[in-house]
Tab-separated table of C-alpha atoms in Angstrom:
chain	number	residue	atom	x	y	z
A	22	MET	CA	0.000	0.000	0.000
A	23	SER	CA	1.213	3.490	-0.894
A	24	SER	CA	-0.157	6.636	0.690
A	25	PHE	CA	-0.097	10.007	-1.068
A	26	LYS	CA	-0.622	13.315	0.752
A	27	CYS	CA	-2.369	16.187	-0.980
A	28	PRO	CA	-0.019	19.197	-1.351
A	29	PHE	CA	-2.703	21.845	-0.740
A	30	SER	CA	-4.903	20.312	1.990
A	31	SER	CA	-5.045	17.570	4.602
A	32	ALA	CA	-6.539	15.076	2.112
A	33	SER	CA	-4.789	11.818	1.303
A	34	VAL	CA	-5.267	8.727	-0.820
A	35	ASP	CA	-4.257	5.164	0.035
A	36	PHE	CA	-3.353	3.174	-3.083
A	37	TYR	CA	-3.356	-0.612	-3.332
A	38	ALA	CA	-1.695	-1.590	-6.600
A	39	GLN	CA	-1.528	-5.074	-8.078
A	40	ASP	CA	0.267	-6.513	-11.069
A	41	GLY	CA	-1.829	-7.134	-14.170
A	42	ALA	CA	-4.713	-4.962	-12.975
A	43	HIS	CA	-7.679	-4.469	-15.306
A	44	GLY	CA	-7.927	-0.839	-14.259
A	45	ILE	CA	-7.943	1.408	-11.191
A	46	VAL	CA	-10.930	2.310	-9.001
A	47	ILE	CA	-10.829	5.261	-6.595
A	48	VAL	CA	-13.418	4.799	-3.841
A	49	VAL	CA	-15.046	7.945	-2.434
A	50	PRO	CA	-17.212	7.328	0.665
A	51	GLY	CA	-20.327	9.278	1.536
A	52	GLY	CA	-21.409	10.990	4.723
A	53	GLY	CA	-23.123	14.230	3.759
A	54	TYR	CA	-19.791	16.076	3.510
A	55	THR	CA	-19.691	15.716	7.325
A	56	ILE	CA	-17.987	12.343	7.789
A	57	LYS	CA	-16.608	9.539	5.608
A	58	SER	CA	-18.524	6.293	6.094
A	59	PRO	CA	-16.151	3.366	6.821
A	60	ARG	CA	-18.758	0.990	5.339
A	61	GLU	CA	-18.181	2.668	1.960
A	62	MET	CA	-14.401	2.584	2.063
A	63	LYS	CA	-12.204	-0.484	2.476
A	64	PRO	CA	-15.007	-3.100	2.185
A	65	VAL	CA	-15.801	-1.722	-1.279
A	66	ALA	CA	-12.145	-1.375	-2.249
A	67	ASP	CA	-11.520	-4.985	-1.208
A	68	VAL	CA	-14.168	-6.295	-3.616
A	69	PHE	CA	-12.732	-4.394	-6.561
A	70	TYR	CA	-9.241	-5.565	-5.579
A	71	LYS	CA	-10.316	-9.209	-5.400
A	72	ASN	CA	-11.758	-8.838	-8.888
A	73	GLY	CA	-8.486	-7.729	-10.417
A	74	TYR	CA	-8.451	-3.948	-9.993
A	75	SER	CA	-5.917	-1.735	-8.312
A	76	VAL	CA	-7.804	0.413	-5.834
A	77	ALA	CA	-7.466	3.660	-3.944
A	78	VAL	CA	-9.492	5.147	-1.102
A	79	LEU	CA	-9.770	8.934	-0.895
A	80	ASP	CA	-9.818	10.708	2.462
A	81	TYR	CA	-11.169	14.109	1.419
A	82	THR	CA	-11.974	17.239	3.416
A	83	THR	CA	-15.370	17.495	5.121
A	84	GLY	CA	-16.899	20.240	7.227
A	85	GLU	CA	-18.375	23.648	6.449
A	86	ASN	CA	-17.971	26.095	3.563
A	87	LEU	CA	-16.089	23.509	1.532
A	88	GLY	CA	-16.637	25.084	-1.860
A	89	LEU	CA	-14.423	23.572	-4.547
A	90	LEU	CA	-11.865	22.060	-2.177
A	91	PRO	CA	-13.198	18.464	-2.218
A	92	VAL	CA	-13.465	18.298	-6.026
A	93	LYS	CA	-9.945	19.676	-6.366
A	94	GLU	CA	-8.773	16.982	-3.941
A	95	LEU	CA	-10.468	14.285	-5.992
A	96	SER	CA	-8.930	15.653	-9.184
A	97	TRP	CA	-5.535	15.596	-7.494
A	98	ALA	CA	-6.112	11.956	-6.511
A	99	VAL	CA	-7.094	10.957	-10.064
A	100	GLU	CA	-4.055	12.716	-11.523
A	101	THR	CA	-1.723	11.277	-8.874
A	102	ILE	CA	-2.916	7.709	-9.456
A	103	LYS	CA	-2.748	8.086	-13.239
A	104	GLU	CA	0.828	9.324	-12.991
A	105	ALA	CA	1.762	6.539	-10.576
A	106	CYS	CA	0.533	4.000	-13.127
A	107	GLY	CA	2.051	5.660	-16.172
A	108	HIS	CA	-1.339	6.608	-17.653
A	109	GLU	CA	-1.692	3.029	-18.895
A	110	LEU	CA	-4.962	1.999	-17.274
A	111	PRO	CA	-8.421	3.588	-17.012
A	112	VAL	CA	-9.117	5.304	-13.692
A	113	LEU	CA	-12.708	5.090	-12.473
A	114	VAL	CA	-14.220	6.911	-9.500
A	115	CYS	CA	-16.749	5.021	-7.357
A	116	GLY	CA	-18.675	7.333	-5.046
A	117	PHE	CA	-21.478	6.838	-2.528
A	118	SER	CA	-24.155	9.409	-1.623
A	119	ALA	CA	-22.289	12.714	-1.043
A	120	GLY	CA	-19.143	10.938	-2.241
A	121	ALA	CA	-21.026	10.199	-5.453
A	122	HIS	CA	-21.907	13.891	-5.651
A	123	LEU	CA	-18.205	14.635	-5.364
A	124	ALA	CA	-17.423	12.128	-8.129
A	125	GLY	CA	-20.190	13.580	-10.293
A	126	THR	CA	-18.960	17.118	-9.689
A	127	LEU	CA	-15.589	16.181	-11.151
A	128	GLY	CA	-17.329	14.399	-14.012
A	129	VAL	CA	-19.371	17.421	-15.101
A	130	HIS	CA	-17.071	20.289	-14.102
A	131	TYR	CA	-13.545	19.002	-14.842
A	132	LYS	CA	-13.345	21.058	-18.033
A	133	ASP	CA	-14.471	24.456	-16.710
A	134	LEU	CA	-12.310	23.975	-13.602
A	135	SER	CA	-9.298	22.681	-15.587
A	136	LEU	CA	-9.197	19.501	-13.499
A	137	CYS	CA	-8.268	15.896	-14.273
A	138	ARG	CA	-10.981	13.881	-16.050
A	139	PRO	CA	-11.760	10.403	-14.698
A	140	ASP	CA	-12.368	7.727	-17.328
A	141	ALA	CA	-15.704	6.626	-15.844
A	142	LEU	CA	-17.996	7.213	-12.872
A	143	ILE	CA	-19.709	4.691	-10.608
A	144	LEU	CA	-22.422	6.512	-8.656
A	145	CYS	CA	-24.168	4.724	-5.787
A	146	TYR	CA	-27.393	6.378	-4.497
A	147	PRO	CA	-25.908	9.764	-5.450
A	148	VAL	CA	-26.712	13.230	-4.223
A	149	ILE	CA	-27.244	15.116	-7.504
A	150	THR	CA	-29.761	17.942	-7.489
A	151	ALA	CA	-29.965	21.122	-5.437
A	152	GLY	CA	-33.612	21.517	-6.433
A	153	GLU	CA	-36.830	20.010	-5.083
A	154	TYR	CA	-35.282	16.642	-4.201
A	155	ALA	CA	-32.056	17.971	-2.689
A	156	HIS	CA	-30.212	16.474	0.248
A	157	ALA	CA	-30.100	19.884	1.920
A	158	GLY	CA	-27.304	19.079	4.368
A	159	SER	CA	-24.797	18.232	1.646
A	160	PHE	CA	-25.371	21.486	-0.223
A	161	ALA	CA	-25.299	23.524	2.980
A	162	ARG	CA	-21.803	22.243	3.735
A	163	LEU	CA	-20.524	23.085	0.274
A	164	GLY	CA	-21.484	26.717	0.903
A	165	SER	CA	-22.555	29.453	-1.474
A	166	GLY	CA	-19.276	30.550	-2.996
A	167	GLN	CA	-20.214	29.337	-6.472
A	168	PRO	CA	-22.907	30.543	-8.894
A	169	ALA	CA	-26.453	29.492	-8.019
A	170	GLY	CA	-27.053	25.892	-8.999
A	171	TYR	CA	-23.381	25.149	-9.706
A	172	PHE	CA	-23.448	21.999	-7.573
A	173	SER	CA	-26.793	20.845	-9.037
A	174	LEU	CA	-25.085	18.374	-11.320
A	175	GLU	CA	-27.929	17.541	-13.698
A	176	GLN	CA	-27.655	21.089	-15.034
A	177	TYR	CA	-24.083	20.603	-16.230
A	178	VAL	CA	-24.060	17.244	-17.999
A	179	SER	CA	-22.433	17.511	-21.434
A	180	ALA	CA	-21.331	15.201	-24.215
A	181	ASP	CA	-17.884	15.211	-22.560
A	182	THR	CA	-19.131	13.784	-19.257
A	183	PRO	CA	-17.444	10.395	-18.622
A	184	PRO	CA	-19.475	7.162	-18.952
A	185	VAL	CA	-21.589	6.424	-15.875
A	186	PHE	CA	-22.807	3.363	-13.969
A	187	ILE	CA	-25.470	4.410	-11.460
A	188	TRP	CA	-27.834	2.705	-9.038
A	189	HIS	CA	-30.418	3.713	-6.463
A	190	THR	CA	-33.315	2.248	-4.473
A	191	GLU	CA	-36.857	3.518	-4.996
A	192	THR	CA	-37.592	3.681	-1.268
A	193	ASP	CA	-34.544	5.798	-0.359
A	194	THR	CA	-35.950	8.485	1.957
A	195	GLU	CA	-32.685	10.342	2.626
A	196	VAL	CA	-31.600	10.977	-0.962
A	197	PRO	CA	-34.701	10.553	-3.138
A	198	VAL	CA	-34.351	8.447	-6.262
A	199	GLN	CA	-35.260	11.506	-8.345
A	200	ASN	CA	-31.613	12.534	-7.903
A	201	SER	CA	-30.527	9.625	-10.079
A	202	LEU	CA	-33.491	9.936	-12.442
A	203	LEU	CA	-32.714	13.573	-13.212
A	204	PHE	CA	-29.066	12.791	-13.860
A	205	VAL	CA	-29.789	9.764	-16.039
A	206	ALA	CA	-32.255	11.755	-18.132
A	207	LYS	CA	-29.584	14.351	-18.867
A	208	LEU	CA	-26.970	11.688	-19.633
A	209	VAL	CA	-29.316	10.119	-22.170
A	210	GLU	CA	-30.133	13.535	-23.639
A	211	LYS	CA	-26.428	14.280	-24.133
A	212	HIS	CA	-25.676	10.770	-25.466
A	213	VAL	CA	-23.337	9.910	-22.604
A	214	PRO	CA	-23.008	6.115	-22.139
A	215	VAL	CA	-24.918	5.146	-18.991
A	216	GLU	CA	-26.133	2.008	-17.236
A	217	PHE	CA	-28.790	2.576	-14.570
A	218	HIS	CA	-30.210	0.097	-12.056
A	219	LEU	CA	-33.242	1.029	-9.961
A	220	TYR	CA	-33.990	-1.396	-7.137
A	221	PRO	CA	-37.579	-1.380	-5.806
A	222	GLU	CA	-36.698	-1.580	-2.106
A	223	GLY	CA	-33.937	-0.631	0.283
A	224	PRO	CA	-32.917	2.248	2.577
A	225	HIS	CA	-30.236	4.790	1.847
A	226	GLY	CA	-26.620	3.838	2.503
A	227	LEU	CA	-26.625	0.109	1.780
A	228	SER	CA	-23.041	0.124	0.496
A	229	LEU	CA	-22.379	-3.399	-0.824
A	230	ALA	CA	-25.678	-4.643	0.680
A	231	THR	CA	-23.838	-7.629	2.166
A	232	LYS	CA	-23.602	-9.047	5.712
A	233	GLU	CA	-20.180	-7.461	6.135
A	234	VAL	CA	-21.570	-3.924	5.942
A	235	GLU	CA	-24.884	-4.385	7.756
A	236	GLN	CA	-25.918	-1.549	10.081
A	237	PRO	CA	-29.002	-2.777	11.999
A	238	GLU	CA	-29.463	0.445	13.977
A	239	LYS	CA	-30.198	2.214	10.670
A	240	ASN	CA	-32.211	-0.650	9.177
A	241	ARG	CA	-29.427	-1.483	6.733
A	242	PHE	CA	-29.379	-5.229	6.242
A	243	ALA	CA	-27.908	-7.542	3.651
A	244	ASP	CA	-30.047	-7.684	0.516
A	245	ALA	CA	-29.047	-10.263	-2.085
A	246	HIS	CA	-30.988	-8.493	-4.817
A	247	VAL	CA	-29.499	-5.051	-4.225
A	248	ALA	CA	-26.072	-6.650	-3.836
A	249	THR	CA	-26.198	-7.552	-7.537
A	250	TRP	CA	-25.091	-3.983	-8.269
A	251	MET	CA	-21.449	-4.937	-7.773
A	252	PRO	CA	-21.281	-7.890	-10.228
A	253	LEU	CA	-23.312	-5.820	-12.695
A	254	CYS	CA	-20.847	-2.975	-12.270
A	255	LEU	CA	-17.858	-5.264	-12.783
A	256	GLU	CA	-19.455	-6.609	-15.959
A	257	TRP	CA	-20.113	-3.050	-17.163
A	258	ILE	CA	-16.510	-2.003	-16.582
A	259	GLN	CA	-15.174	-5.007	-18.470
A	260	LYS	CA	-17.567	-4.571	-21.395
A	261	TYR	CA	-17.723	-0.820	-21.811
A	262	ILE	CA	-14.565	0.529	-20.163
A	263	GLY	CA	-12.260	-2.466	-20.498
A	264	THR	CA	-8.528	-1.910	-20.229
A	265	SER	CA	-8.211	0.755	-22.903
A	266	LYS	CA	-5.300	3.103	-22.520
A	267	ASN	CA	-5.828	6.800	-21.827
């Protein structure tokens, strides 16, 4: 394991490389920009690693009035990992909830912010919109230093947005499924490759939806059906992202 420290903040990324990797996945945990959920960190990275991917876990800045700092940290992590691997393998970002919002922010804003473009996005029950279905806490912590609606990601999807794998549950009461639906609609409109899985049941924050990451006090239990998102995602990466060079 190699650990890289961000030169402009307290962020860091732990990188687990392996020979003959299919690609590289950077895992970005959720937590409403307040915490980083451990259930969405190493357990997820371990599954990708066991399936032949080098993996990294990003420890990004959380708190108040964050502005563009977290997305700049993620861009730094993508660039650092690409350089460490000689730009030979695709680098995908797998984010959860607010971590998926962070991943999506890089995906839609990398060009206007002159940041490093990831090769694909994996968005798990993502925070997307600042509108009617917003997760208010996440947007409150980002602050108001950007133009109105800047962090409402569905408004900024373009033909240059990286390919996306996305999943959500219909009964998510913390981050309504409309977040994903709005984003997917814009991806389709802009002809961005997307695979979307909507599961009929399940609370927010299921992570892998396996026994290992159960959280009974929040009604998060293993769900074999929802857990199919990971094998579906691995199949998607292999078929649509593959091991093409950057």
